[in-house]
Coordinates of C-alpha atoms in Angstrom, one line a residue:
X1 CA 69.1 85.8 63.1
X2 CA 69.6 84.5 66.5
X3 CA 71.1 87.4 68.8
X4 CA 72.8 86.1 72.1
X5 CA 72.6 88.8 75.2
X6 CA 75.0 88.4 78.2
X7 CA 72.0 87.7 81.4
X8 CA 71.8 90.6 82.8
X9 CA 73.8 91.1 86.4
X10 CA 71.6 91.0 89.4
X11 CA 74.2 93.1 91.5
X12 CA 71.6 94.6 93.6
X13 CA 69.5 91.3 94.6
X14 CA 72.8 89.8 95.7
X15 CA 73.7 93.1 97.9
X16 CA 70.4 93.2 100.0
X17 CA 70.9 90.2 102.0
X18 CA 73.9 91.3 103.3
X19 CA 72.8 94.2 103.6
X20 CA 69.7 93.5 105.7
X21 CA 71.9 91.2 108.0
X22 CA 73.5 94.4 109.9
X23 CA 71.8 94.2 113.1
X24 CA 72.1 97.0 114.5
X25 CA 69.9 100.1 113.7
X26 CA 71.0 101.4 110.5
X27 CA 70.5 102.6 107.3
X28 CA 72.3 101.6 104.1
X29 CA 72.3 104.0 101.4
X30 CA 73.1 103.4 97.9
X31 CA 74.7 106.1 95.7
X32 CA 73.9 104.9 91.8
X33 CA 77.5 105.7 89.8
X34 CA 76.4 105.2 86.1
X35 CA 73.1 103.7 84.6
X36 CA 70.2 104.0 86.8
X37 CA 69.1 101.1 88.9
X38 CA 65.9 99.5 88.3
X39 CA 64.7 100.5 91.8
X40 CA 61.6 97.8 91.5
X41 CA 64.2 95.0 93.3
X42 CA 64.1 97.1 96.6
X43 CA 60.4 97.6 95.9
X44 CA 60.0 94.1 96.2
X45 CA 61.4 93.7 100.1
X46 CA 58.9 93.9 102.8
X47 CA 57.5 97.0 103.8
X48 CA 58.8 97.0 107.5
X49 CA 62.7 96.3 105.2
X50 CA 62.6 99.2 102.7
X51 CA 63.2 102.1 104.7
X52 CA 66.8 100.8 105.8
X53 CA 68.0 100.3 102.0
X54 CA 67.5 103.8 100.2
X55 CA 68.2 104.4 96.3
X56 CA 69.0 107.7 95.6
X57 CA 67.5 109.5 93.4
X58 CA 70.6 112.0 91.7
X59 CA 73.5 109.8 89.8
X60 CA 77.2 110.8 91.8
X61 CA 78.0 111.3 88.2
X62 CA 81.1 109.2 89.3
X63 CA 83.5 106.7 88.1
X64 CA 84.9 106.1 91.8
X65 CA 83.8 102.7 93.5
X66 CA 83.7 102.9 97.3
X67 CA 82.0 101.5 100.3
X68 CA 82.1 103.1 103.5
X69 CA 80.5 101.8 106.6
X70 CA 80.7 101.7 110.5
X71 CA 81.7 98.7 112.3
X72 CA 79.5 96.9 114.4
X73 CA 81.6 96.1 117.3
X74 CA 84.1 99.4 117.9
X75 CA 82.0 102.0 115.8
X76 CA 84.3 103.4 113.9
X77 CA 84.1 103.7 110.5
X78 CA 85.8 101.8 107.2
X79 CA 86.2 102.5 103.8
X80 CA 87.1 100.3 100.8
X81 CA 88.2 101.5 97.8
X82 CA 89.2 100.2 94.3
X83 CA 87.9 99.0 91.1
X84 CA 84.7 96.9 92.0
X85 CA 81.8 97.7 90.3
X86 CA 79.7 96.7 93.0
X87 CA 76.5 97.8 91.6
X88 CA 76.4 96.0 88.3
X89 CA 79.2 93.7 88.6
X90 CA 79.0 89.8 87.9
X91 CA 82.1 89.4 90.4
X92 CA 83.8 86.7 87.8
X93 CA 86.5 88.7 86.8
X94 CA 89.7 89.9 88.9
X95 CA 88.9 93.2 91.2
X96 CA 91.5 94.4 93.9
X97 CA 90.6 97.0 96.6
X98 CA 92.3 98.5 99.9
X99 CA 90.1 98.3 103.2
X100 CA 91.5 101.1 105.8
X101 CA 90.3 102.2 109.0
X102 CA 91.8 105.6 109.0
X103 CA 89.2 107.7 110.0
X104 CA 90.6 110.7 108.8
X105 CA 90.3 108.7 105.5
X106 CA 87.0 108.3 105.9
X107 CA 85.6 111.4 106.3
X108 CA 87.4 112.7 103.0
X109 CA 85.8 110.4 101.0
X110 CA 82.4 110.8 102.5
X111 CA 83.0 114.3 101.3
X112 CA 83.7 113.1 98.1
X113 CA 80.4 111.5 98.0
X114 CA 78.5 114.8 99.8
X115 CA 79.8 117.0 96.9
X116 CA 78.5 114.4 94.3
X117 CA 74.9 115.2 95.7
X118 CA 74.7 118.9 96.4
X119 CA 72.8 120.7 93.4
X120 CA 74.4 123.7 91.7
X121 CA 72.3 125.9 93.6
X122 CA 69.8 126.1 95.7
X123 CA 69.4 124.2 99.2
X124 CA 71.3 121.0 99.9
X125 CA 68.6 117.8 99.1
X126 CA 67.6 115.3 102.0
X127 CA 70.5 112.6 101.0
X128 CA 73.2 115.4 101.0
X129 CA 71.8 116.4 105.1
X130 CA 71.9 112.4 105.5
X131 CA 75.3 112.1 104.4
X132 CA 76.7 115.2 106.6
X133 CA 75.1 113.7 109.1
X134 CA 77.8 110.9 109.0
X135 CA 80.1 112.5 107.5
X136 CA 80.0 115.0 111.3
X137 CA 80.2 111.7 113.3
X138 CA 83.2 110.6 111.0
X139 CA 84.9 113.7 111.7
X140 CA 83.9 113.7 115.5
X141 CA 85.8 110.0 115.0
X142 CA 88.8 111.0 113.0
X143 CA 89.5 113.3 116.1
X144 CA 89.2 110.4 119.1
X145 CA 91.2 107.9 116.7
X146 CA 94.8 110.0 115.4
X147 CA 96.6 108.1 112.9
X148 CA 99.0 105.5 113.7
X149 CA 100.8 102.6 111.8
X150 CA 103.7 102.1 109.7
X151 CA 102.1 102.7 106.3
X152 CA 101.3 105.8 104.6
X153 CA 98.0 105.9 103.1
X154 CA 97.0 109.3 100.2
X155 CA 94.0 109.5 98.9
X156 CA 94.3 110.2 94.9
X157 CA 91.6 112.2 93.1
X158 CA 91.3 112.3 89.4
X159 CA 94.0 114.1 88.2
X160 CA 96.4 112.8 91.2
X161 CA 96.9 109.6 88.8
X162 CA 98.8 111.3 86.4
X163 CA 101.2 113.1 89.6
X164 CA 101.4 109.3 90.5
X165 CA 103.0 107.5 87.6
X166 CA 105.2 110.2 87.4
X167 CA 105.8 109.6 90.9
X168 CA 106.7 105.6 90.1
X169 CA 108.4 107.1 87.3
X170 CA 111.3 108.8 89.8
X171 CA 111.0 107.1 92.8
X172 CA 111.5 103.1 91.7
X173 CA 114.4 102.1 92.1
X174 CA 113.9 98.5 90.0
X175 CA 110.5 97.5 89.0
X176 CA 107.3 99.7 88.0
X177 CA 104.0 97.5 87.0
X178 CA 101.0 99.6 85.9
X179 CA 97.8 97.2 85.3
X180 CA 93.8 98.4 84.1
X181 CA 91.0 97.1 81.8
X182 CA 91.5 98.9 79.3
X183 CA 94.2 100.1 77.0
X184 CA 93.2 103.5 74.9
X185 CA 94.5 106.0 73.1
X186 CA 95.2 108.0 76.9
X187 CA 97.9 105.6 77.3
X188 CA 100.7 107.4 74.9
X189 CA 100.8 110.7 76.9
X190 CA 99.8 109.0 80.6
X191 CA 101.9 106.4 80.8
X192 CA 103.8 105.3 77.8
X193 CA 105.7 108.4 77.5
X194 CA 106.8 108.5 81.7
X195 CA 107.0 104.5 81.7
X196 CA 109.4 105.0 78.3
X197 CA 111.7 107.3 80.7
X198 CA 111.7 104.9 83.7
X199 CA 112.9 101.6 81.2
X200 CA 115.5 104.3 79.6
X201 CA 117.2 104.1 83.1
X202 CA 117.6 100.7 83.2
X203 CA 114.1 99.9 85.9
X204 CA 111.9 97.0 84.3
X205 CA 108.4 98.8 83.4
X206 CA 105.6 95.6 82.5
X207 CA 101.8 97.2 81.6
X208 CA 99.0 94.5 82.0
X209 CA 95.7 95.0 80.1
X210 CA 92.5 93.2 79.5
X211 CA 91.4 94.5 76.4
X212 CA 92.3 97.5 74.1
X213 CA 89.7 100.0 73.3
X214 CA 86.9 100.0 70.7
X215 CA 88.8 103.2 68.9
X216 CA 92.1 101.4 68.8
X217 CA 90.6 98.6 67.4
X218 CA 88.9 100.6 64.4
X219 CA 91.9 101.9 63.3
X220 CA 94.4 99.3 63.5
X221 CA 96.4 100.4 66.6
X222 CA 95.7 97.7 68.9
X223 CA 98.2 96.5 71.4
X224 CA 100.1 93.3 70.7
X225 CA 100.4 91.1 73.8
X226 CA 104.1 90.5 74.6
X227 CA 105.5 92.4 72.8
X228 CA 108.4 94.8 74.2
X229 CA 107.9 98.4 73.0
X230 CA 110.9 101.1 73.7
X231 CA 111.4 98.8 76.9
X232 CA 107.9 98.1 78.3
X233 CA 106.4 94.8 78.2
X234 CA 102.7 94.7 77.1
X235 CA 100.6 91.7 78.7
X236 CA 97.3 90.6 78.0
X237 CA 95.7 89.7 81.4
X238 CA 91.9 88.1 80.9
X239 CA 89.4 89.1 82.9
X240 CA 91.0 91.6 84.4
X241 CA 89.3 94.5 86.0
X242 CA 91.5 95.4 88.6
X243 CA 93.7 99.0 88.5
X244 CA 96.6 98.8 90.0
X245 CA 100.3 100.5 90.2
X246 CA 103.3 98.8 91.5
X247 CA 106.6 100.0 92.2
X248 CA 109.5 97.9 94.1
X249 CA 108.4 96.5 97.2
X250 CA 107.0 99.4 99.2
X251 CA 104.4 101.1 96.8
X252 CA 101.2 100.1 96.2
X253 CA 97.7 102.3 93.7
X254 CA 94.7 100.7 94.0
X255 CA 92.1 102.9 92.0
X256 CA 88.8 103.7 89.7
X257 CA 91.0 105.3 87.5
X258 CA 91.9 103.2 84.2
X259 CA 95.4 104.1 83.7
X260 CA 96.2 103.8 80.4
X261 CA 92.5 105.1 79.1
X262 CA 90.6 107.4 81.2
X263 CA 91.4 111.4 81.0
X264 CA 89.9 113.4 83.7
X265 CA 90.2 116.6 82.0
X266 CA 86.5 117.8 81.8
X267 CA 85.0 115.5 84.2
X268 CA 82.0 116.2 85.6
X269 CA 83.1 117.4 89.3
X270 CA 86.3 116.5 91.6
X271 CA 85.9 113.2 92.7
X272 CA 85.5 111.4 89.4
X273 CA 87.9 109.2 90.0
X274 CA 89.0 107.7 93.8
X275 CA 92.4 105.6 94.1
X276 CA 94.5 105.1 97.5
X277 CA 98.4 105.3 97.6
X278 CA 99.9 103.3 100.2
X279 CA 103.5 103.1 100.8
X280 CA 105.6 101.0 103.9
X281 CA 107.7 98.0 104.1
X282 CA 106.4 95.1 101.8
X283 CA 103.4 96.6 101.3
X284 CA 103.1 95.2 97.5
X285 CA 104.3 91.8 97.5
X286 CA 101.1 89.9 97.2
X287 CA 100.0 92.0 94.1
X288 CA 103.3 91.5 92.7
X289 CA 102.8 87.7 93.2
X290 CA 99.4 88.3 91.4
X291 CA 100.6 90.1 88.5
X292 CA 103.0 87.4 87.8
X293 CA 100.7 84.6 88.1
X294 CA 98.7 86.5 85.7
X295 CA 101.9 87.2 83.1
X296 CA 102.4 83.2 83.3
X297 CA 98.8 82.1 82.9

């Protein structure tokens, strides 16, 4: 019988490039989240190349998708954050992220990312003393550059999800959306049931979803696209990767965090999962825009 693999992604090979065209003097570091890497790709660049792109060795042990970097022209740094699995990712389905410049912002999650490296005892491995390293100049940063803007920007970490539907729950005033990969059996008690309580007071509540999981599947529980349960409209959305939580026009999630799947009860450290808040005037309108494209595709 004739078995048909999916080719595997080349995530890395497409990353170095870009990577290597930085021209100042830096170093990139990549922090594996997941499966290991097959490190002989970075092997393969020149030797005078390798030292600037460095694998480390200890998984984050991490769900949380994040790139954090300092910009060429002003030095400051930047930090993106959402659902991208940049390291093994075909980039062919849909993704959404937040870029921010806070640098307050970034420091925390370079934390996030020290704390994923430090062993449980014993002294604190070369990466970790790389990483405070930046994380110092970050700081030394957040304090030249206060915050300033209109929008409000929170960082969520794992268990902040859950405060955040609820959140959507009693704070929007017309419309909550809540759209992930994945819909498991998590979703009764971390959305369904809040979401159920939002459409009981009259707000319009819609949960997109790419595909449900394998145990729903198995017993016979699976979602069934459009259909409207206790109030809430279940969409199928293919392709969809993204994780994202809408409410009205001035409240935008962006996250690692599978809403309607993932429990962060037991995780492996803090940090598991990363997602931004952001909140200001018309802050969500292009994702609403998307979502709907999506409901009528």
């Amino acid at each position: 019988r004739t078995v048909r693999r999916k080719p595997i992604p080349r995530p890395t090979s497409n990353l170095v490039p870009s990577l290597l065209s930085a021209k100042r003097s830096l170093e990139s570091l990549i922090y594996r989240f997941g499966n290991p890497l097959c490190p002989h790709r970075l092997n393969s660049l020149p030797v005078h190349l390798r030292g600037r792109i460095q694998l480390s060795p200890v998984s984050s042990g991490s769900h949380a998708k994040l790139v954090i970097f300092d910009e060429k022209k002003s030095g400051k740094f930047c930090a993106v954050v959402g659902s991208c699995n940049y390291l093994s990712s075909n980039f062919d389905w849909t993704e959404a992220s937040i870029k921010s410049r806070s640098q307050r912002l970034c420091a925390q999650l370079l934390g996030h990312v020290i704390a994923s490296q430090l062993p449980s005892s014993g002294s604190w491995s070369p990466v970790a003393r790389r990483l405070n390293r930046f994380w110092s100049k970050a700081m030394q940063s957040a304090l030249k550059h206060p915050e300033s803007g209109s929008h409000k920007i929170t960082l969520l970490v794992d268990s902040d999800h859950y405060a955040c539907v609820t959140k959507a729950r009693d704070c929007a005033q017309d419309r909550i959306a809540i759209a992930c990969d994945i819909y498991g059996v998590a979703a009764e008690t971390s959305v369904l049931v809040p979401m159920r309580t939002a459409a009981g007071a009259g707000k319009k509540v819609q949960l997109y979803y790419s595909r449900p999981s394998k145990t729903l599947v198995e017993q016979g529980r699976a979602p069934v696209a459009g259909e409207i349960v206790s109030g809430l409209s279940l969409i199928h959305a293919s392709n969809f990767h993204a994780k994202i939580l809408l409410w009205d026009q001035e409240s935008v999630a962006i996250s690692s965090f599978n809403w309607m799947s993932t429990v962060t009860a037991g995780a492996k450290s803090r940090g598991s999962e990363l997602g931004l808040l952001i909140q200001g005037p018309n802050i969500s309108d292009r994702l609403w825009g998307l979502l709907d494209h999506t409901a009528s595709a």
